XYZ file of C-alpha atoms in Angstrom:
293
model
C -2.510 -15.152 -6.943
C 0.343 -13.185 -8.550
C 0.880 -15.910 -11.147
C -2.821 -15.959 -12.027
C -2.781 -12.169 -12.389
C 0.211 -12.264 -14.727
C -1.453 -14.866 -16.917
C -4.631 -12.808 -17.028
C -2.708 -9.704 -18.084
C -0.917 -11.654 -20.808
C -4.092 -13.041 -22.349
C -5.988 -9.770 -22.066
C -3.293 -8.213 -24.210
C -3.360 -11.210 -26.532
C -7.076 -10.864 -27.163
C -6.777 -7.093 -27.564
C -4.122 -7.285 -30.256
C -4.669 -10.545 -32.100
C -6.984 -9.050 -34.705
C -4.171 -7.220 -36.485
C -1.300 -9.646 -35.971
C 0.797 -10.453 -39.024
C 0.775 -14.201 -38.469
C 1.699 -17.033 -40.770
C 0.674 -20.637 -40.248
C 4.081 -21.324 -38.718
C 4.104 -18.381 -36.353
C 0.500 -19.030 -35.382
C 1.473 -22.553 -34.368
C 4.447 -21.259 -32.379
C 2.287 -18.749 -30.539
C -0.332 -21.384 -29.755
C 2.395 -23.617 -28.334
C 3.660 -20.672 -26.299
C 0.124 -20.034 -25.068
C -0.175 -23.633 -23.874
C 3.163 -23.370 -22.086
C 2.127 -20.133 -20.392
C -1.164 -21.662 -19.256
C 0.954 -24.371 -17.607
C 3.132 -21.698 -16.014
C 6.108 -22.765 -18.109
C 7.579 -19.492 -19.326
C 10.978 -21.063 -19.936
C 9.406 -23.112 -22.719
C 7.242 -20.254 -23.961
C 10.006 -17.678 -24.433
C 12.058 -19.588 -27.062
C 8.870 -20.264 -29.017
C 7.999 -16.583 -28.974
C 11.570 -15.706 -29.900
C 11.422 -17.977 -32.948
C 8.159 -16.383 -34.074
C 9.563 -12.901 -33.453
C 12.633 -13.715 -35.528
C 10.251 -14.611 -38.341
C 8.810 -11.104 -38.112
C 5.639 -11.841 -36.162
C 4.329 -8.703 -34.487
C 2.402 -10.456 -31.716
C 5.437 -12.472 -30.722
C 7.458 -9.255 -30.442
C 4.723 -7.773 -28.304
C 4.611 -10.779 -25.973
C 8.381 -10.801 -25.662
C 8.156 -7.171 -24.643
C 5.907 -8.283 -21.820
C 8.217 -11.134 -20.871
C 11.188 -8.784 -20.547
C 9.088 -6.079 -18.960
C 7.705 -8.335 -16.233
C 10.495 -10.954 -16.036
C 8.456 -13.891 -17.328
C 10.936 -16.692 -18.073
C 13.784 -14.189 -18.605
C 15.699 -11.685 -16.528
C 13.687 -8.491 -16.338
C 15.123 -5.979 -18.806
C 13.091 -2.814 -19.497
C 15.416 -1.833 -22.336
C 14.775 -5.089 -24.203
C 11.077 -4.776 -23.428
C 11.064 -1.362 -25.115
C 12.932 -2.752 -28.126
C 10.380 -5.514 -28.639
C 7.434 -3.203 -28.062
C 8.881 -0.867 -30.686
C 9.109 -3.691 -33.240
C 5.463 -4.552 -32.609
C 4.405 -0.896 -32.501
C 6.009 -0.260 -35.891
C 3.823 -3.067 -37.247
C 0.705 -1.307 -35.978
C -0.177 -3.184 -32.781
C -2.126 -0.775 -30.601
C -1.206 -2.578 -27.396
C 2.494 -2.256 -28.159
C 2.096 1.398 -29.131
C 0.418 2.019 -25.788
C 3.081 0.125 -23.813
C 5.853 2.016 -25.569
C 4.043 5.246 -24.750
C 3.995 4.227 -21.093
C 7.731 3.572 -21.149
C 8.467 6.999 -22.614
C 5.983 8.579 -20.213
C 7.664 7.042 -17.159
C 11.221 6.890 -18.475
C 11.307 3.136 -17.992
C 13.761 1.320 -20.277
C 14.098 4.511 -22.345
C 14.902 8.141 -21.641
C 11.774 9.948 -20.486
C 10.259 11.827 -23.407
C 6.721 13.171 -23.140
C 6.530 14.053 -26.822
C 7.300 10.466 -27.798
C 4.837 9.255 -25.171
C 2.208 11.504 -26.733
C 3.115 10.174 -30.194
C 2.767 6.511 -29.306
C -0.322 7.017 -27.178
C -1.788 8.867 -30.140
C -1.121 5.971 -32.504
C -2.894 3.577 -30.164
C -5.693 6.048 -29.445
C -6.322 6.340 -33.186
C -7.228 2.642 -33.001
C -9.530 3.356 -30.028
C -7.308 1.462 -27.597
C -9.071 2.399 -24.331
C -6.029 2.754 -22.070
C -4.309 4.927 -24.675
C -7.359 7.167 -24.934
C -7.146 7.715 -21.186
C -3.397 8.250 -21.267
C -3.466 10.862 -24.011
C -6.304 12.614 -22.195
C -4.044 12.778 -19.149
C -1.221 14.329 -21.183
C -3.640 16.962 -22.481
C -4.697 17.590 -18.881
C -1.128 18.096 -17.695
C 0.269 19.730 -20.821
C 2.930 17.023 -21.173
C 4.288 16.479 -24.667
C 1.616 18.814 -25.988
C -0.149 22.047 -25.105
C -2.608 21.772 -22.237
C -6.093 21.460 -23.702
C -8.946 20.571 -21.369
C -11.433 20.195 -24.215
C -9.210 17.545 -25.798
C -8.726 15.964 -22.381
C -12.476 15.573 -21.942
C -12.908 14.272 -25.469
C -10.425 11.474 -24.895
C -11.617 10.660 -21.375
C -15.187 10.404 -22.622
C -14.180 8.177 -25.545
C -12.331 5.880 -23.146
C -15.258 5.928 -20.708
C -17.529 4.649 -23.470
C -15.421 1.485 -23.371
C -15.720 1.346 -19.590
C -12.013 2.081 -19.089
C -11.642 2.345 -15.291
C -9.072 5.147 -15.088
C -11.034 7.270 -17.555
C -14.125 6.878 -15.380
C -12.116 7.797 -12.297
C -10.469 10.757 -14.028
C -13.846 12.095 -15.148
C -15.005 11.841 -11.552
C -12.005 13.933 -10.523
C -12.815 16.490 -13.232
C -16.322 16.948 -11.845
C -15.011 17.007 -8.276
C -12.450 19.725 -9.000
C -14.215 21.591 -11.793
C -11.464 20.772 -14.296
C -12.775 21.525 -17.777
C -16.355 21.229 -16.501
C -18.544 22.857 -13.880
C -18.028 21.325 -10.463
C -20.729 18.722 -9.901
C -20.522 16.294 -6.990
C -23.401 14.196 -8.299
C -21.481 13.583 -11.519
C -18.352 12.951 -9.474
C -20.124 10.253 -7.488
C -21.602 8.743 -10.643
C -18.217 8.310 -12.286
C -16.464 7.171 -9.113
C -19.123 4.490 -8.618
C -18.751 3.288 -12.195
C -14.995 3.017 -11.666
C -15.514 1.218 -8.336
C -17.584 -1.363 -10.199
C -14.442 -1.927 -12.295
C -12.441 -2.430 -9.069
C -10.358 0.704 -9.579
C -8.417 1.347 -6.368
C -8.182 5.106 -6.938
C -11.948 5.311 -7.206
C -12.502 3.053 -4.206
C -10.345 5.295 -2.054
C -11.755 8.583 -3.359
C -15.365 7.452 -3.101
C -14.567 6.278 0.405
C -13.175 9.713 1.189
C -16.351 11.331 -0.140
C -18.359 9.283 2.359
C -15.780 9.984 5.083
C -16.097 13.766 4.818
C -19.598 14.043 3.348
C -18.673 15.293 -0.125
C -21.870 15.187 -2.168
C -23.332 12.534 0.166
C -24.292 12.230 3.792
C -21.269 11.154 5.851
C -21.193 7.389 6.324
C -18.222 5.987 8.233
C -19.207 2.376 7.589
C -19.324 2.855 3.823
C -16.111 4.859 3.906
C -14.302 2.080 5.750
C -15.690 -0.573 3.398
C -14.370 1.304 0.382
C -11.042 2.075 2.040
C -10.614 -1.638 2.728
C -11.306 -2.522 -0.898
C -8.551 -0.182 -2.033
C -6.223 -1.280 0.771
C -6.643 -4.887 -0.360
C -5.126 -3.718 -3.652
C -2.161 -2.320 -1.706
C -3.184 1.305 -2.306
C -1.077 3.209 0.278
C -3.500 6.099 0.875
C -6.269 3.626 1.604
C -4.089 1.661 4.009
C -3.444 4.845 5.960
C -7.143 5.731 5.855
C -8.041 2.347 7.357
C -5.498 3.092 10.070
C -7.173 6.437 10.710
C -10.550 4.728 11.031
C -9.143 2.492 13.769
C -7.289 5.407 15.382
C -10.386 7.600 15.522
C -12.991 4.866 15.951
C -14.850 5.751 12.769
C -16.846 2.903 11.264
C -15.138 0.492 13.640
C -14.317 0.240 17.340
C -11.239 2.264 18.251
C -8.190 0.004 18.249
C -4.728 1.553 18.451
C -3.054 -1.787 17.782
C -4.930 -2.221 14.509
C -4.258 1.431 13.674
C -0.534 0.899 14.171
C -0.601 -2.163 11.921
C -2.319 -0.322 9.081
C -0.178 2.783 9.467
C 2.955 0.649 9.182
C 1.586 -1.114 6.100
C 0.975 2.271 4.500
C 4.486 3.474 5.283
C 5.994 0.246 3.965
C 4.004 0.730 0.752
C 5.483 4.204 0.277
C 2.863 6.462 1.850
C 4.205 9.956 2.575
C 2.444 11.416 5.627
C 1.570 15.076 5.961
C 1.874 17.051 9.195
C -1.473 15.893 10.597
C -0.712 12.296 9.658
C 2.611 12.514 11.497
C 0.812 13.428 14.706
C -1.293 10.269 14.418
C 1.749 8.162 13.603
C 3.796 9.495 16.489
C 0.892 8.969 18.864
C 0.202 5.401 17.741
C 3.643 4.113 16.772
C 5.313 5.871 19.655
C 8.286 7.206 17.718
C 9.407 10.486 16.236
C 9.310 10.555 12.439
C 11.955 12.378 10.455
């Protein structure tokens, strides 16, 4: 499953960026050969082909090599090299590479964290209507990172991304209407955007829509629907959802009470990095039978 996912990610980026690639007949042939190798799961063959095309100045090849080094496809994972290759492709105008470089500066991965540079590269990609970049720059406007906080600009970019069906933009708009951030609080709008994001299999939206049903936020409480949505997000290894499934078993909400199943889900959540609050700790200590530090 992981291999299939990696291939899907690679070709989604390929299709998103190919329209502006600076390819020659030779580099096109090299990239096609690399594509065939990747489809066969042979990254060791694909990487030298991409390297040859990148050495010839091909922007797409640089972009793909950034992914190879970023994810460890056929090479040792090296975020620094990934950033270098993304930068080469970004300087040639590839929106996908501009976005990826923005992410690296945003997170401080492979480069020193720099929100202003993140804002710059997201902005370059957003100017080409790259959906993920539109969402990302909206988030920076929301948080005031690398720029002055501006909720009007945040909404503008989230809405532009939502027009493309970008899942995180849909989820973020739902959060805006839930919390009254830049808009009047409106649970109906919240539910609308969360549901659109759930259709895109966004784990954040699955969990948060589940929580809305769990507590009755804008809808009648429905433990069965809450558990269904929590499970969808938990299947994507979303820690909060894993803990929520555990709570459903612990409290017998939407499912028969089962402390053994609760313990299993609580442990999965902890292993995935979930940080329990005080109330959560009481449940954990009751079910797992140990004091938590």
